[in-house]
Coordinates of C-alpha atoms in Angstrom, one line a residue:
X1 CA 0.0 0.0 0.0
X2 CA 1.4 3.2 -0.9
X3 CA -0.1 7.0 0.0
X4 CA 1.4 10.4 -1.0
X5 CA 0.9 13.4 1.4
X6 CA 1.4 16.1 -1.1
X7 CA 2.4 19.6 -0.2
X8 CA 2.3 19.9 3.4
X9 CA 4.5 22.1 5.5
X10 CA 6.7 20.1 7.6
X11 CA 8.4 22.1 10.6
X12 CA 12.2 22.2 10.4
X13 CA 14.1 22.5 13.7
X14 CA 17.3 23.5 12.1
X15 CA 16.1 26.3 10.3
X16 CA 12.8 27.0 13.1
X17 CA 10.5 27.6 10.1
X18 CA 8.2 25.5 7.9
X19 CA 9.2 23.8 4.9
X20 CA 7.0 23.1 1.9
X21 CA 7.2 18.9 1.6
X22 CA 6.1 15.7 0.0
X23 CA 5.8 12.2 2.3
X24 CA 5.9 9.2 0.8
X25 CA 4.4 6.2 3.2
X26 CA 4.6 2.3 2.0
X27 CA 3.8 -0.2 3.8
X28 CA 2.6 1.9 6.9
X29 CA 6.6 3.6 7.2
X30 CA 7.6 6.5 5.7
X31 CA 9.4 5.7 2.8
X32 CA 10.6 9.1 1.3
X33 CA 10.3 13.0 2.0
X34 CA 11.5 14.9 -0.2
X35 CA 11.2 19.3 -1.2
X36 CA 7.6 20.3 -2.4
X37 CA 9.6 21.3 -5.4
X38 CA 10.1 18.2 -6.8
X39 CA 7.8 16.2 -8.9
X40 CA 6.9 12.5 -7.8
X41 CA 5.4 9.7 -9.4
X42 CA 1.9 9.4 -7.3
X43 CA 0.7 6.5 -10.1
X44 CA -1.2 4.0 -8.4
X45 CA -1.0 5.6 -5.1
X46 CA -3.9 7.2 -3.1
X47 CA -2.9 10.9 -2.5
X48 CA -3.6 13.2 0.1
X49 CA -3.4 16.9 -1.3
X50 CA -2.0 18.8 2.0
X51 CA -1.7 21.5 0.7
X52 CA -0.8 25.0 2.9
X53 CA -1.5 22.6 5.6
X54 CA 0.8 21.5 8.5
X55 CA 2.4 17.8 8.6
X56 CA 3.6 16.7 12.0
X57 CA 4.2 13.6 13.7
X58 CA 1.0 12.3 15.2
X59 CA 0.5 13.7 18.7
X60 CA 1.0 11.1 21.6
X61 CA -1.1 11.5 24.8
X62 CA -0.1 9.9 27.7
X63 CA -2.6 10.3 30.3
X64 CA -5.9 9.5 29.1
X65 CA -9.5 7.5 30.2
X66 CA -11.2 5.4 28.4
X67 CA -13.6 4.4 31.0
X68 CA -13.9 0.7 29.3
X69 CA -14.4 -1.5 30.9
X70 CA -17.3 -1.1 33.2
X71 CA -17.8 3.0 32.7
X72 CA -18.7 2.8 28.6
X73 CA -21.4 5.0 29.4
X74 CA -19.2 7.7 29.8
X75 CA -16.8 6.9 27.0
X76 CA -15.3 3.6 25.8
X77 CA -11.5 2.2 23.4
X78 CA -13.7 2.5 20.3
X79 CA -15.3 6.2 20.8
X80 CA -12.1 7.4 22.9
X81 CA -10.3 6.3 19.9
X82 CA -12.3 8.1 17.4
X83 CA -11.8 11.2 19.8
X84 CA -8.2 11.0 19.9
X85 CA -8.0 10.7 16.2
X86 CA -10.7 13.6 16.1
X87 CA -7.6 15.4 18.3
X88 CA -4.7 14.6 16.1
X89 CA -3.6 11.8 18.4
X90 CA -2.0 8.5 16.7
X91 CA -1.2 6.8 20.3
X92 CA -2.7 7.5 23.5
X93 CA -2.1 5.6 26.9
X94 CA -5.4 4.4 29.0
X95 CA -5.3 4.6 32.7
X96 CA -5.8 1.7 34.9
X97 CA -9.2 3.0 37.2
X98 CA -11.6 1.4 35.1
X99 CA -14.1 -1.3 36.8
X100 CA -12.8 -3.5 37.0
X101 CA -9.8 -1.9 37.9
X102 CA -7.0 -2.8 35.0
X103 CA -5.0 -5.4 37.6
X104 CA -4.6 -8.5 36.0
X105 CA -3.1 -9.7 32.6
X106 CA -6.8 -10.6 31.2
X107 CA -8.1 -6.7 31.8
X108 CA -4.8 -5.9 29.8
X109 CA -5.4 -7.8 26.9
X110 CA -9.1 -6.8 26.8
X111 CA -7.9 -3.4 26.0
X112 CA -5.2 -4.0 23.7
X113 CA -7.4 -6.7 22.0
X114 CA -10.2 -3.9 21.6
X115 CA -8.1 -1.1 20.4
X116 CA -6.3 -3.5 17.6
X117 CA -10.2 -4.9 16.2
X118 CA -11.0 -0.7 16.1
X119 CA -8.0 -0.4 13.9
X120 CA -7.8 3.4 14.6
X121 CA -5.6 4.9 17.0
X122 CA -2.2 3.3 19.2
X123 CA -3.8 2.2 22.6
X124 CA -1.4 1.5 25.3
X125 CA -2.3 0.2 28.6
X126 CA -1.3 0.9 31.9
X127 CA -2.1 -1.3 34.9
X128 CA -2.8 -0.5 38.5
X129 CA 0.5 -0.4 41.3
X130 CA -1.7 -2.0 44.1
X131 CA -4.9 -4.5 43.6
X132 CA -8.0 -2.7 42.6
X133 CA -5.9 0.8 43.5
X134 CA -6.9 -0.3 47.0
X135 CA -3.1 0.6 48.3
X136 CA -2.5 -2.7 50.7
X137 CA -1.1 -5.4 47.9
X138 CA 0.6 -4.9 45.0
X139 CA -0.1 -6.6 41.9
X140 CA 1.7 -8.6 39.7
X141 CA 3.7 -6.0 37.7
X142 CA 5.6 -9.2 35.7
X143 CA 2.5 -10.7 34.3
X144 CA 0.9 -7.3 33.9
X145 CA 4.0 -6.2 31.6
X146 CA 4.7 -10.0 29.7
X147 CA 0.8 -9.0 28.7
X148 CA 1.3 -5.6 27.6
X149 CA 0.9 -2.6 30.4
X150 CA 3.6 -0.3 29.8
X151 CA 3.7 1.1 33.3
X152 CA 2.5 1.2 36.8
X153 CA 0.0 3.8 38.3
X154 CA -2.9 4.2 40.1
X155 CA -3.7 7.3 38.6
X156 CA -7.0 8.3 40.1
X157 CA -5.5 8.2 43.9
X158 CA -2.0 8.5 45.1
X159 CA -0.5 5.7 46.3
X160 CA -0.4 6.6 50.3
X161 CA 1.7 4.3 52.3
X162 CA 5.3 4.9 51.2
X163 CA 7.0 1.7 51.8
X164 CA 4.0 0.3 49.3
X165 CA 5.7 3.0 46.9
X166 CA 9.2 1.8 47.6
X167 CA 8.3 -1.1 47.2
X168 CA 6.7 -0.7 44.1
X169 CA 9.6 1.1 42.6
X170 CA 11.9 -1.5 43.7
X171 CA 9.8 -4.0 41.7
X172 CA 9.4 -1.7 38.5
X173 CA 12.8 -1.3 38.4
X174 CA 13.7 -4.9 38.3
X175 CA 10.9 -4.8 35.2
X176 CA 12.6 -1.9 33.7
X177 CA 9.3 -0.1 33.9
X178 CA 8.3 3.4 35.1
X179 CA 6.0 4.4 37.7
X180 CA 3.7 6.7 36.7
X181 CA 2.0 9.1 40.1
X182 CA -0.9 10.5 41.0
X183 CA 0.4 12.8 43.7
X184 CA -2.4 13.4 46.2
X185 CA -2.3 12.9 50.2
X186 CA -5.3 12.1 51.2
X187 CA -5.5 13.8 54.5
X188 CA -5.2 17.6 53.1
X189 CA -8.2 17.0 50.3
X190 CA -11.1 15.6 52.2
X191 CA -14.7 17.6 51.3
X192 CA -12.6 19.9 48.8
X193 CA -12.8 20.2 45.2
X194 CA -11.4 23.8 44.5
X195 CA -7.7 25.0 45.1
X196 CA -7.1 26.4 48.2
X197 CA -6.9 30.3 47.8
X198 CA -8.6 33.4 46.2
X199 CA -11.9 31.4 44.8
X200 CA -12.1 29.2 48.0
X201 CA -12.1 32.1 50.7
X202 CA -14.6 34.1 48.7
X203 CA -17.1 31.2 48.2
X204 CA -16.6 29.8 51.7
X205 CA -14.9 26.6 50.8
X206 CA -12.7 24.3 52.3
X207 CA -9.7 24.7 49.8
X208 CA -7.4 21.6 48.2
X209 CA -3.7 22.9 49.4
X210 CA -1.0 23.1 47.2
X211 CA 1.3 20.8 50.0
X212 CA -1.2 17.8 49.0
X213 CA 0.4 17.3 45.1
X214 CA 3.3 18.3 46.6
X215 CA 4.1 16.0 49.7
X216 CA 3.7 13.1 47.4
X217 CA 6.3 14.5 44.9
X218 CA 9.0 15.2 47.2
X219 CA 8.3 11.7 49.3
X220 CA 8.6 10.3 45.7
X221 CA 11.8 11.8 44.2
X222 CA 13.6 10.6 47.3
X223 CA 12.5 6.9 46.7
X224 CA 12.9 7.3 42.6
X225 CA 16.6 8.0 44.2
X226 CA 16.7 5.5 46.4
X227 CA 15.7 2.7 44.1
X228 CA 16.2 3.9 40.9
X229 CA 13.2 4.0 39.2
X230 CA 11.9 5.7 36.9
X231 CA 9.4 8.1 38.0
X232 CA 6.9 10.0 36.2
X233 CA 4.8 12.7 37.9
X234 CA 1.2 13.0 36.8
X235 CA -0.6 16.5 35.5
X236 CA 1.6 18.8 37.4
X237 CA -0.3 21.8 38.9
X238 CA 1.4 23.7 41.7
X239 CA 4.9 26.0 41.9
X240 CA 6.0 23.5 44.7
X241 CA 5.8 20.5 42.6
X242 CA 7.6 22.5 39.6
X243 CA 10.2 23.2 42.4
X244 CA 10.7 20.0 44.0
X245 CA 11.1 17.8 40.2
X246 CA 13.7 20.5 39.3
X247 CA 15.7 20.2 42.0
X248 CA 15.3 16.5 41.5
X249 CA 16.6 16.4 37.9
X250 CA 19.7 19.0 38.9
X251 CA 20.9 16.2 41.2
X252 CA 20.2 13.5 38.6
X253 CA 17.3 11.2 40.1
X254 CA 15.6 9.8 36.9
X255 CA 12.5 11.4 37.3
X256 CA 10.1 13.4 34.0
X257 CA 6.6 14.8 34.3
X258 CA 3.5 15.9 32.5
X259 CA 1.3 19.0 32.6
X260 CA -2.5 19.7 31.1
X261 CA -3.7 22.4 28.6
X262 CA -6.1 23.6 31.5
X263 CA -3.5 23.9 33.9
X264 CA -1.1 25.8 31.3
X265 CA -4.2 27.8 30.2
X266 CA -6.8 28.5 33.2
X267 CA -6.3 29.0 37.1
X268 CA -9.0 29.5 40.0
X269 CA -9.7 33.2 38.7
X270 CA -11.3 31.7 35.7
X271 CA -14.1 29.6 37.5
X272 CA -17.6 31.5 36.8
X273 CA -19.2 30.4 39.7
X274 CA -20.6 27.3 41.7
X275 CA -22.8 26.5 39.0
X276 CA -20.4 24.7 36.3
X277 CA -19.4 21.0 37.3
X278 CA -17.3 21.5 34.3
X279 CA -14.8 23.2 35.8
X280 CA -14.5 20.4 38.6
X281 CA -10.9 18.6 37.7
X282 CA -8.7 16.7 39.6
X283 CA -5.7 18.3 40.6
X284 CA -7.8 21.8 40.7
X285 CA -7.2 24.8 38.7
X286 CA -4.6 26.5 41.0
X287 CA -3.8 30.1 41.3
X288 CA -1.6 32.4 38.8
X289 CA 1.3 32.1 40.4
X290 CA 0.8 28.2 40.0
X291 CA -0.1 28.8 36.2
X292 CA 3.2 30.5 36.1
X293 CA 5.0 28.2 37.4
X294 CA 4.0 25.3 35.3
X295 CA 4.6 27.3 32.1
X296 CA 8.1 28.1 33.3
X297 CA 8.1 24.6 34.2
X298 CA 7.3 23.3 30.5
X299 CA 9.5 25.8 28.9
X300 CA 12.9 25.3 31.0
X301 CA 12.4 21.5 30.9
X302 CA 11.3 20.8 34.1
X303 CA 8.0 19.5 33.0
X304 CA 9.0 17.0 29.8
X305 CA 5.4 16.5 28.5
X306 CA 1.6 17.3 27.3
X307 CA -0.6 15.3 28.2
X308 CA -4.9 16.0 28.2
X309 CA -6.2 14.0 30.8
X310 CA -9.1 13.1 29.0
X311 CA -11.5 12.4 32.3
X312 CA -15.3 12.1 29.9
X313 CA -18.6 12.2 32.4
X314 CA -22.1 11.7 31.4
X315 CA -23.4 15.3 31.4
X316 CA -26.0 13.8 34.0
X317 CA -22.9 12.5 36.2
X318 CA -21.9 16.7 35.8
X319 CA -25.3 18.1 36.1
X320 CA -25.5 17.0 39.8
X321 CA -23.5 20.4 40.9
X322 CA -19.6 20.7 41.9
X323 CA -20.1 19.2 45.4
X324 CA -21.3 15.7 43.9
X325 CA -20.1 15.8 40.5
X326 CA -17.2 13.6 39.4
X327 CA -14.1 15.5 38.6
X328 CA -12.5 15.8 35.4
X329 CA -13.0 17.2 31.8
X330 CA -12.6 16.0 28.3
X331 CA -9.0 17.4 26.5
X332 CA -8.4 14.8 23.7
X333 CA -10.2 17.1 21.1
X334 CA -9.5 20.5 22.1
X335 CA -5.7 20.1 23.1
X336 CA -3.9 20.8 20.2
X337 CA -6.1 24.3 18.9
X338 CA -5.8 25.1 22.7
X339 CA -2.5 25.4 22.9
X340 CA -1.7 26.6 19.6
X341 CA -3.9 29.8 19.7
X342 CA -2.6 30.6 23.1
X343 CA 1.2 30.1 23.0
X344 CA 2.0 30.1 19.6
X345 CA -0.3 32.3 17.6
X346 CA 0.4 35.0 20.5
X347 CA 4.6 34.2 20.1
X348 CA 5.6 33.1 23.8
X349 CA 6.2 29.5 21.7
X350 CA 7.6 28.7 18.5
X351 CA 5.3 25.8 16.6
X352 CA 8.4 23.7 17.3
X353 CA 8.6 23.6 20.8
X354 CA 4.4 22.8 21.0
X355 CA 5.3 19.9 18.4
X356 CA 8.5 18.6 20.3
X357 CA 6.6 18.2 23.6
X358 CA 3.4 16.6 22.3
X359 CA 5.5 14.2 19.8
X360 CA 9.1 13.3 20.2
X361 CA 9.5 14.5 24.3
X362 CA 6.6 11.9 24.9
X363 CA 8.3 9.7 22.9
X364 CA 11.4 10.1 24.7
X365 CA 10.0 9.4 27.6
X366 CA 8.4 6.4 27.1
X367 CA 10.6 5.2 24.8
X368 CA 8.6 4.6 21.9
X369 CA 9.4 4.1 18.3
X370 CA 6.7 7.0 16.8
X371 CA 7.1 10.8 17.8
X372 CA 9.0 11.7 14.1
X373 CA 8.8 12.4 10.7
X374 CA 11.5 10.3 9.7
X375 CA 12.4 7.8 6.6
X376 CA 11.9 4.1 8.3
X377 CA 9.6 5.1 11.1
X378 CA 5.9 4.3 11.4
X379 CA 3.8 5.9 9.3
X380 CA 1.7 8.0 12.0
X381 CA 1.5 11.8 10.8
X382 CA -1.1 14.3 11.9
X383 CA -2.5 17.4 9.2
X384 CA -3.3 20.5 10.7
X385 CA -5.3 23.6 9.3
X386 CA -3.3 26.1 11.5
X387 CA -5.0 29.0 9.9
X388 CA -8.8 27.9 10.4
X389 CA -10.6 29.3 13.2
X390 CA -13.7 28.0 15.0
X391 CA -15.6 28.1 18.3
X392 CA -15.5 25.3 20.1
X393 CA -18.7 23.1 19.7
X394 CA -19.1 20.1 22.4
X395 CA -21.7 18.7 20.6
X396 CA -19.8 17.7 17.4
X397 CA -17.2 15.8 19.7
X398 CA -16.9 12.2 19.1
X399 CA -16.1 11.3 22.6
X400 CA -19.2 10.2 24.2
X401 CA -18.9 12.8 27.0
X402 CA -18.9 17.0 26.4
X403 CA -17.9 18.3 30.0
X404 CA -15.4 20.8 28.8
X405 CA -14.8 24.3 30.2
X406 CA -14.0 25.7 27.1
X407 CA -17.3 25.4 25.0
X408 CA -17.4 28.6 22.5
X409 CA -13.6 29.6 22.8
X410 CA -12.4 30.5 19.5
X411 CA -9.6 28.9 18.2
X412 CA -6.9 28.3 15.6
X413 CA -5.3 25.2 14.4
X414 CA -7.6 22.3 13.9
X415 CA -6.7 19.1 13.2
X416 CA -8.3 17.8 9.1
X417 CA -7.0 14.2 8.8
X418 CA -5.1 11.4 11.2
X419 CA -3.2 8.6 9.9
X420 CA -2.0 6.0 11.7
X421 CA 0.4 3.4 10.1
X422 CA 0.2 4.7 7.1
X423 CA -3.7 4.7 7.5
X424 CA -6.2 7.2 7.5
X425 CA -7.8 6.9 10.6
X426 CA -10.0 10.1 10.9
X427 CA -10.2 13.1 8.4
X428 CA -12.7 16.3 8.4

């Protein structure tokens, strides 16, 4: 099977500027790129005309829910899929807190089974650290990676006890396989689901501290030292956190982190009111300073990675106000024209840098084969229309959830068609 991408605009880091090109893909690699100048022999191929468009590397998210199995009524692989592939995303990795809870080898290779018979996006799993993200017994991280999981978390809950953790990274390390946290002491958050500051004092709640992300990160940086691991902090939200992973790095303990669009974009000063579940998320929106520090954060290096946290809710599930509402929001198909309109279209990023840490720094991190436009790699390549603008309109998503803060937000730089493998998964 061969396909042509035709005239698209590839981003060249040496130069920091985009260069017109053709892409050749056979057999689901890239087989040839060559100068939009040049004329190529597109007989018997199917074409793709690209033209004035931009050609990246497929996106790679890794911190995303599927919900499936046992919460498909708020999204499941097949429609998470499609709304990755909606996003510009060629591989996306599932969290564990499902129902059941993705523990054992068989709930692995339900979802990588799934994601192959959907044939449209790169679904990786990750399984739980401790038996049904419980925290008393760990699971059985050698099965769980001979079927597939590609790290350990309980994403959802941080891990409490810290000789669990230790001992977890002890056995992950022996696996050659990260552990992936979701840094939250439980003590500080109880009966809170707003930062603790500006909007909490004037509405009269109890606030979500900064110290309860960050106790976890600096209790887990010593053990990622102590036993080697690597350790990979989830959606990063507060200046403490920022602080305690940099000074981690500086003194070389093996430790990389994530942040979210909303947390780059929005803090508690955005939050209309007490009406709007959608603006519920777990970590919270923090204060400025926090927002800050996160964006310094991303762009000195700190922070290695993009990731959405696509958390979809039944809008019944978020019509039942903030205090009972679930927490979380969908990201997958509003991440990329997000961040674009706000970092690059206004100059504080070059396209580049957005590209690097949604493609090849993911990849880096994980270690996986895709993140490049390269001859010999797999075929996954994302087209972008970075000059179209449109509201955002929850409704046309193809997740089966729409609790997003940012309904009506005009934005630039949509994603038109996802390939995967050499495969058009998704196009407009």
């Amino acid at each position: 099977m061969s396909l042509w991408i035709l005239n698209g605009k590839v981003w060249n880091e040496s130069s920091a500027s985009l260069e017109g090109k053709h892409i050749q893909v056979v057999d689901g690699k890239i087989a040839a790129i060559v100068d939009a100048s040049e004329t190529v022999n597109t007989e018997g191929a199917e074409v793709v005309d690209a033209q004035g468009k931009l050609v990246s590397p497929g996106f790679i998210d890794m911190h995303v829910h599927l919900r499936d199995p046992g919460f498909t009524h708020k999204e499941d692989i097949i429609t998470g899929s499609r709304s990755a592939a909606k996003g510009g995303f060629t591989t996306i990795a599932c969290m564990p807190n499902t129902r059941p809870v993705t523990d054992t080898a068989e709930t692995v290779r339900y979802i990588i089974d799934k994601s192959e018979e959907a044939q449209l996006v790169k679904v990786l799993p990750y399984a739980s650290i401790t038996k049904n993200e419980l925290g008393r017994e760990l699971t059985d991280f050698a099965s769980l990676k001979e079927a597939g999981a590609i790290g350990f978390t309980d994403d959802g809950v941080g891990v409490q006890n810290a000789q669990m953790m230790k001992d977890a990274m002890t056995l992950a390390k022996s696996l050659d396989m990260p552990v992936i946290a979701h840094c939250e002491d439980d003590s500080l958050v109880v009966g809170a689901w707003a930062s603790e500051g500006e909007f909490s004092r004037k509405h009269g709640l109890k606030g979500i501290p900064n110290e309860s992300e960050a106790i976890h990160v600096g209790r887990d940086v010593l053990l990622a030292e102590a036993t080697g691991v690597h350790y990979h902090v989830c959606h990063v939200s507060t200046e403490q956190s920022v602080r305690l992973i940099r000074l981690a790095k500086q003194v070389g303990i093996k430790v990389t982190a994530e942040v979210c669009p909303h947390h780059l974009i929005l803090s508690d000063e955005n939050i209309p009111g007490l009406d709007d579940a959608n603006w519920k998320m777990n970590p919270p929106l923090r204060t400025p300073r926090d927002v800050a520090a996160v964006l310094e954060g991303l762009e000195d290096g700190t922070i290695d990675i993009i990731v959405t946290d696509h958390a979809p809710h039944s809008a019944e599930e978020k019509a039942k106000g903030v205090d009972l509402a679930p927490f979380g929001i969908v990201g997958l198909e509003t991440a990329f024209p997000l961040l674009y309109t706000h970092f690059v279209e206004t100059g504080r990023w070059t396209l580049g840098f957005l590209l690097k840490r949604m493609t090849q720094d993911p990849a880096r991190v994980f270690r996986l084969e895709e993140g490049s436009l390269e001859v010999g790699k797999p075929a996954d390549i994302t087209i972008v229309d970075i000059e179209n603008e449109q509201a955002v309109d929850p409704s046309t998503f193809l997740s089966k959830s729409n609790n997003t803060p940012f309904g009506g937000w005009k934005l630039k730089g949509w994603p038109v068609a996802t390939i995967v493998n050499g495969n058009i998964v998704w196009t407009e």
